[in-house]
Coordinates of C-alpha atoms in Angstrom, one line a residue:
F44 CA 117.8 30.8 51.3
T45 CA 120.3 28.4 52.6
W46 CA 118.9 28.6 56.2
T47 CA 115.2 29.0 56.9
G48 CA 115.4 30.1 60.6
G49 CA 114.8 26.7 62.3
L50 CA 116.7 24.0 64.0
Q51 CA 118.4 21.4 61.8
S52 CA 116.9 18.7 64.0
T53 CA 113.8 18.2 66.1
E54 CA 115.8 18.8 69.3
R55 CA 114.7 21.8 71.3
L56 CA 117.2 24.3 72.6
P57 CA 117.8 24.2 76.3
G58 CA 117.6 27.4 78.3
T59 CA 114.0 28.3 77.4
G60 CA 113.3 30.2 80.6
R61 CA 112.9 33.8 81.7
A62 CA 115.4 35.3 79.2
W63 CA 113.4 34.3 76.1
H64 CA 110.1 35.1 77.8
R65 CA 111.3 38.6 78.5
W66 CA 112.0 39.1 74.8
R67 CA 108.8 37.4 73.5
T68 CA 106.5 40.4 74.2
R69 CA 109.0 42.6 72.3
C70 CA 109.6 40.4 69.3
R71 CA 107.6 40.6 66.1
S72 CA 106.6 37.5 64.3
E73 CA 109.0 38.5 61.5
T74 CA 112.0 36.1 61.4
V75 CA 115.4 37.0 60.0
G76 CA 114.5 35.0 56.9
D77 CA 111.2 37.0 56.5
F78 CA 113.2 40.3 56.9
M79 CA 115.8 39.3 54.3
R80 CA 113.1 38.3 51.8
A81 CA 111.4 41.7 52.3
E82 CA 114.7 43.5 51.7
V83 CA 115.2 41.5 48.5
E84 CA 111.7 42.3 47.2
A85 CA 112.3 46.0 48.0
Q86 CA 115.5 45.8 46.0
R87 CA 117.5 46.9 49.0
C88 CA 119.6 43.7 49.0
S89 CA 120.5 41.1 46.4
E90 CA 119.2 37.6 46.7
G91 CA 122.8 36.3 46.9
L92 CA 123.8 38.5 49.8
A93 CA 120.5 37.6 51.6
G94 CA 121.4 34.0 51.2
V95 CA 124.9 34.4 52.6
L96 CA 123.5 36.4 55.6
A97 CA 120.9 33.6 56.2
T98 CA 123.8 31.1 56.2
L99 CA 125.7 33.1 58.8
A100 CA 122.6 33.5 61.0
G101 CA 122.2 29.8 60.9
G102 CA 125.8 29.3 62.1
C103 CA 125.2 31.8 64.9
A104 CA 122.1 29.8 66.1
E105 CA 124.2 26.6 66.0
V106 CA 127.0 28.1 68.0
S107 CA 124.4 29.3 70.5
R108 CA 123.3 25.8 71.0
E109 CA 126.9 24.7 71.8
L110 CA 127.3 27.4 74.4
R111 CA 124.3 26.4 76.6
T112 CA 126.5 24.6 79.1
P113 CA 129.4 26.2 81.1
A114 CA 132.9 25.6 79.8
T115 CA 136.1 25.1 81.8
S116 CA 139.3 26.8 80.8
S117 CA 140.5 23.5 79.3
E118 CA 137.4 23.3 77.2
N119 CA 137.3 26.8 75.9
Q120 CA 139.8 26.2 73.0
D121 CA 137.7 23.2 71.9
L122 CA 134.6 25.4 71.9
E123 CA 136.4 28.2 69.9
D124 CA 137.6 25.6 67.4
E125 CA 134.2 24.1 67.1
A126 CA 132.6 27.5 66.5
A127 CA 135.1 28.1 63.7
A128 CA 134.4 24.7 62.2
I129 CA 130.6 25.4 62.3
F130 CA 131.0 28.6 60.3
E131 CA 133.6 27.1 57.9
A132 CA 131.2 24.2 57.1
A133 CA 128.2 26.5 56.7
V134 CA 129.9 28.9 54.3
A135 CA 131.6 26.0 52.4
R136 CA 128.1 24.6 51.7
D137 CA 126.9 28.0 50.5
G138 CA 128.0 28.2 46.8
R139 CA 127.9 32.0 46.9
V140 CA 130.9 32.3 49.3
A141 CA 134.2 32.2 47.3
C142 CA 136.6 32.7 50.2
L143 CA 136.7 33.0 54.0
S144 CA 139.1 34.7 56.4
T145 CA 138.8 33.9 60.1
S146 CA 140.6 35.2 63.2
S147 CA 141.5 32.7 65.9
R148 CA 142.5 32.4 69.5
G149 CA 142.2 35.9 70.8
E150 CA 142.0 37.4 67.3
K151 CA 145.8 37.4 67.1
T152 CA 146.2 35.2 64.1
A153 CA 144.3 34.9 60.8
G154 CA 143.8 32.3 58.1
S155 CA 142.3 32.6 54.6
Q156 CA 140.9 29.9 52.4
A157 CA 139.3 29.6 49.0
L158 CA 135.9 27.8 49.0
G159 CA 135.0 26.4 45.6
E160 CA 133.5 27.9 42.5
G161 CA 130.8 30.2 43.8
G162 CA 127.1 30.6 43.0
E163 CA 125.1 29.9 40.0
G164 CA 127.3 30.1 37.0
G165 CA 129.9 31.9 39.2
A166 CA 127.9 35.2 38.6
Q167 CA 128.1 36.4 42.2
L168 CA 130.9 35.6 44.6
Y169 CA 131.3 36.9 48.2
S170 CA 134.1 37.0 50.6
V171 CA 133.4 36.6 54.3
V172 CA 135.5 37.8 57.2
L173 CA 134.8 36.3 60.6
S174 CA 135.8 36.3 64.2
P175 CA 134.0 33.1 65.2
L176 CA 134.2 33.1 69.0
A177 CA 136.6 34.4 71.7
L178 CA 135.9 33.0 75.2
G179 CA 139.1 33.1 77.2
G180 CA 139.5 31.2 80.4
E181 CA 137.8 33.7 82.7
L182 CA 134.9 34.5 80.5
G183 CA 134.0 30.9 79.7
E184 CA 134.2 29.6 83.3
A185 CA 132.3 32.6 84.6
C186 CA 129.5 32.2 82.0
I187 CA 129.9 35.8 81.0
G188 CA 129.2 35.3 77.4
S189 CA 130.9 36.1 74.1
G190 CA 130.1 36.9 70.5
T191 CA 130.7 36.4 66.8
V192 CA 131.5 39.3 64.4
F193 CA 131.3 39.0 60.6
G194 CA 131.4 41.0 57.4
V195 CA 130.6 40.3 53.8
Y196 CA 132.4 41.8 50.8
E197 CA 131.6 41.2 47.1
K198 CA 134.5 39.5 45.4
G199 CA 135.3 40.7 41.9
A200 CA 136.2 38.7 38.9
A201 CA 139.2 36.5 39.6
E202 CA 142.4 37.7 38.2
E203 CA 145.3 35.6 36.9
E204 CA 147.2 35.2 40.2
E205 CA 148.4 32.4 42.3
E206 CA 145.5 31.1 44.4
E207 CA 147.1 32.0 47.7
E208 CA 147.8 35.6 46.6
E209 CA 144.3 36.0 45.1
T210 CA 142.7 34.7 48.3
T211 CA 144.7 37.0 50.6
G212 CA 144.1 40.0 48.3
A213 CA 140.4 39.5 48.5
F214 CA 140.6 40.7 52.1
L215 CA 142.7 43.8 51.8
A216 CA 139.9 46.1 50.9
P217 CA 138.8 48.9 53.2
G218 CA 135.7 48.5 55.4
S219 CA 133.9 51.0 53.1
D220 CA 133.6 48.2 50.7
L221 CA 131.5 46.0 53.0
L222 CA 128.1 45.1 51.8
A223 CA 126.9 43.9 55.2
A224 CA 128.1 43.3 58.7
G225 CA 126.8 41.8 61.8
Y226 CA 127.4 40.3 65.2
A227 CA 125.8 37.7 67.4
M228 CA 125.9 38.2 71.2
Y229 CA 125.7 34.9 73.2
S230 CA 124.5 35.8 76.8
S231 CA 121.3 35.2 78.8
S232 CA 119.7 35.7 75.3
T233 CA 121.2 35.3 71.9
I234 CA 120.9 38.5 69.9
L235 CA 121.8 38.9 66.2
V236 CA 122.5 42.4 64.9
L237 CA 122.7 43.0 61.1
A238 CA 123.7 46.1 59.1
L239 CA 122.9 46.2 55.4
R240 CA 124.2 48.7 52.9
T241 CA 121.0 49.7 51.0
G242 CA 121.2 48.7 47.3
G243 CA 124.1 46.4 47.9
S244 CA 126.7 48.8 46.6
P245 CA 129.8 50.0 48.4
A246 CA 129.9 53.7 49.4
S247 CA 132.7 56.2 48.9
P248 CA 135.4 55.8 51.5
A249 CA 135.2 59.5 52.2
S250 CA 131.5 59.4 53.1
P251 CA 129.6 58.0 56.1
V252 CA 127.5 54.9 55.8
N253 CA 124.2 56.5 54.7
G254 CA 121.1 54.8 53.6
S255 CA 121.8 51.7 55.6
S256 CA 119.7 49.9 58.2
V257 CA 120.6 48.2 61.5
N258 CA 118.2 45.6 62.9
G259 CA 118.4 43.3 65.9
F260 CA 116.9 39.8 66.2
A261 CA 116.4 37.7 69.3
L262 CA 116.8 33.9 69.1
D263 CA 113.6 32.0 70.0
P264 CA 115.1 28.9 71.7
T265 CA 111.9 26.9 71.2
T266 CA 112.2 27.0 67.4
G267 CA 115.8 28.2 66.7
S268 CA 114.4 31.2 64.8
F269 CA 115.8 34.7 65.1
K270 CA 112.9 37.2 65.4
R271 CA 113.1 40.9 65.0
A272 CA 113.2 42.6 68.4
F273 CA 115.2 45.8 67.6
P274 CA 113.9 47.4 64.4
D275 CA 115.9 50.3 62.9
M276 CA 118.4 50.7 65.6
V277 CA 120.0 54.2 66.2
I278 CA 122.6 54.9 68.8
P279 CA 121.9 57.9 71.1
A280 CA 123.9 61.0 70.1
R281 CA 125.6 61.1 73.4
G282 CA 125.7 58.7 76.4
K283 CA 126.9 58.6 80.0
L284 CA 129.0 55.4 79.9
Y285 CA 132.5 54.5 78.8
S286 CA 133.9 51.0 78.3
V287 CA 137.6 50.4 78.4
D288 CA 140.0 48.0 80.2
D289 CA 141.2 50.1 83.2
G290 CA 143.9 47.5 83.9
I291 CA 146.3 48.9 81.3
R292 CA 145.7 52.5 82.2
A293 CA 148.8 53.4 84.1
S294 CA 151.5 53.3 81.5
R295 CA 149.9 52.2 78.2
W296 CA 146.7 54.2 77.5
P297 CA 147.0 57.0 75.0
R298 CA 147.3 60.3 76.8
G299 CA 144.3 61.8 75.1
L300 CA 142.1 58.8 76.1
A301 CA 143.2 59.1 79.8
S302 CA 142.5 62.8 79.8
W303 CA 139.1 62.4 78.3
I304 CA 138.1 59.7 80.8
D305 CA 139.4 61.8 83.7
A306 CA 137.3 64.7 82.5
V307 CA 134.0 62.9 81.9
R308 CA 134.3 60.8 85.0
A309 CA 134.6 64.1 87.0
G310 CA 131.7 65.7 85.2
E311 CA 134.1 68.1 83.4
G312 CA 133.3 67.1 79.9
A313 CA 131.0 68.9 77.4
T314 CA 127.8 67.9 79.2
S315 CA 129.1 68.5 82.8
E316 CA 127.6 65.2 83.7
A317 CA 129.7 62.5 85.4
Y318 CA 130.1 59.3 83.3
S319 CA 130.2 55.8 84.7
S320 CA 132.4 52.9 83.7
R321 CA 130.9 49.7 82.3
F322 CA 133.4 47.0 81.1
I323 CA 132.7 43.3 80.7
G324 CA 135.8 42.3 78.8
S325 CA 133.8 40.7 75.9
T326 CA 134.0 43.0 72.8
V327 CA 130.6 42.1 71.4
L328 CA 128.8 42.5 74.8
D329 CA 130.4 45.8 75.5
V330 CA 129.7 47.2 72.0
H331 CA 126.1 46.0 72.1
R332 CA 125.5 47.9 75.3
T333 CA 127.1 50.9 73.8
L334 CA 124.9 50.7 70.7
L335 CA 121.8 50.5 72.9
Y336 CA 122.6 53.2 75.5
G337 CA 125.2 55.3 73.9
G338 CA 128.6 56.4 75.2
L339 CA 132.0 55.2 74.1
Y340 CA 133.8 51.8 73.7
A341 CA 137.6 51.9 73.4
S342 CA 140.2 49.2 72.7
P343 CA 143.6 51.0 72.5
F344 CA 146.8 49.3 71.9
A345 CA 148.5 48.0 75.1
G346 CA 151.9 49.0 73.9
S347 CA 153.3 50.5 70.6
E348 CA 150.7 52.3 68.5
K349 CA 152.1 50.3 65.6
G350 CA 150.9 47.1 67.3
E351 CA 154.2 45.5 67.9
G352 CA 154.0 43.3 71.0
S353 CA 150.4 44.5 71.6
E354 CA 148.0 42.7 73.8
A355 CA 145.1 45.0 73.1
G356 CA 143.5 46.6 70.1
V357 CA 141.4 44.5 67.8
S358 CA 141.7 42.8 64.4
L359 CA 141.1 45.5 61.8
L360 CA 139.7 43.1 59.2
H361 CA 137.6 40.7 61.3
V362 CA 136.4 43.0 64.1
A363 CA 137.0 46.7 63.7
A364 CA 135.7 47.1 60.2
P365 CA 132.4 45.2 60.6
L366 CA 131.7 46.9 63.9
A367 CA 132.5 50.3 62.4
M368 CA 130.0 49.7 59.6
I369 CA 127.3 48.7 62.2
L370 CA 127.9 51.8 64.3
E371 CA 128.0 54.2 61.4
A372 CA 124.8 52.7 59.9
A373 CA 123.2 53.3 63.4
K374 CA 124.3 57.0 63.2
G375 CA 127.3 56.4 65.4
A376 CA 131.0 56.8 64.8
A377 CA 134.1 54.6 64.8
V378 CA 137.7 55.9 64.5
T379 CA 141.2 54.5 65.0
G380 CA 144.4 56.1 66.1
S381 CA 146.6 53.6 64.4
K382 CA 147.8 55.4 61.3
A383 CA 151.3 56.8 61.8
T384 CA 151.8 58.2 58.3
T385 CA 149.7 61.4 58.8
K386 CA 149.7 64.1 61.4
A387 CA 146.1 63.4 62.3
P388 CA 145.8 61.2 65.4
F389 CA 142.7 59.4 64.2
E390 CA 140.8 58.4 61.1
R391 CA 137.6 56.6 60.2
V392 CA 138.0 52.8 60.6
L393 CA 136.2 52.3 57.3
C394 CA 138.8 54.3 55.4
V395 CA 141.7 52.0 56.5
S396 CA 142.8 49.3 54.1
P397 CA 144.6 46.4 55.9
K398 CA 148.1 45.6 54.7
R399 CA 147.7 42.0 55.9
P400 CA 144.8 39.9 57.2
D401 CA 146.1 39.8 60.8
E402 CA 146.7 43.6 61.1
R403 CA 145.4 45.1 64.4
C404 CA 144.3 48.6 65.2
S405 CA 143.1 50.8 68.1
L406 CA 139.3 51.1 68.1
Y407 CA 137.2 53.9 69.4
L408 CA 133.4 53.7 68.7
G409 CA 130.1 54.9 70.0
S410 CA 127.9 58.0 70.2
P411 CA 128.9 60.6 67.6
E412 CA 129.3 63.4 70.1
D413 CA 131.3 61.3 72.5
V414 CA 133.6 60.1 69.7
A415 CA 134.1 63.7 68.5
E416 CA 134.9 64.9 72.0
L417 CA 137.4 62.1 72.4
E418 CA 139.0 63.0 69.0
A419 CA 139.6 66.5 70.3
F420 CA 141.3 65.2 73.4
L421 CA 143.5 62.8 71.3
E422 CA 144.5 65.7 69.0
R423 CA 145.3 67.9 72.0
D424 CA 147.0 65.5 74.3
G425 CA 148.3 62.8 72.0
R426 CA 147.3 59.3 71.1

């Protein structure tokens, strides 16, 4: 593999205190490299895909090192740019990655680029989508933490097109075509979560992500290795928490979302138990908590449902689709209310094909029963 799970120098990572010691008793000796080798040997993952994921894991470890010291507002953009450069350099060195699409600066713009000729003999080429890092002034200065989101597609044989059109076209497939997805959470500990589609073949867009596995790894700061701490992750069928930005509620939340939150907060939902609000403002941290404890994470459009002038929602290609694959593989659900061409107010995120790399969408994900209940409210009261 391109990355063996260790530091690229003899320097030890700072921050080797209580956070890592808390995870040490939970972690197995199995590193992410060991895990990927076992998946290849069991024929649940190709060697090429395992190598690409190992490269991305190495990039996450390197970004974690850069985030050990607090950043001021003026330094945040430099860190975000540096994180993007780390991943771009890593995948450029990996001959299996044919092209890369990254979001930048608050996930509101996107760029795509071709990266060489591919793997051995050009037999296997992969396309990587990536949201490298989103700190924001308040999150960075307050040391709240952030995350990286990524997904890996298999790139088919090159057609006779202009290079720019070919590169862009490689990223307009639905999320159901993802072979793997993951995120890294940079907080008191650095956690890497990976979802693999068993067998390495895309599923039917109409079917859920079955036969896939979700595993979490904690970064050992003394060695730079990710070690498996969360084997075979499954989200609870229902939770007691919801996570959404309450600051845009008054005039811009979908009516169905506002009605559902009013109901569950008052204990008038399906379970008759009152829900609590938990919202950090960092997508990866909020989604990770939802994956562990259940409930619902929502990022609705702060404005037109078509996304014009929107300040909320997420990048469909770089954030929503990879997170949707992870949640569905963990027996959860992920839907969007962004499609205006049908009467249904929602659809599976993995069924949506982006029309352009920077397309944004509403995102509702979490426990399957909570998402289903929200869908009923969206259908009844509007999106």
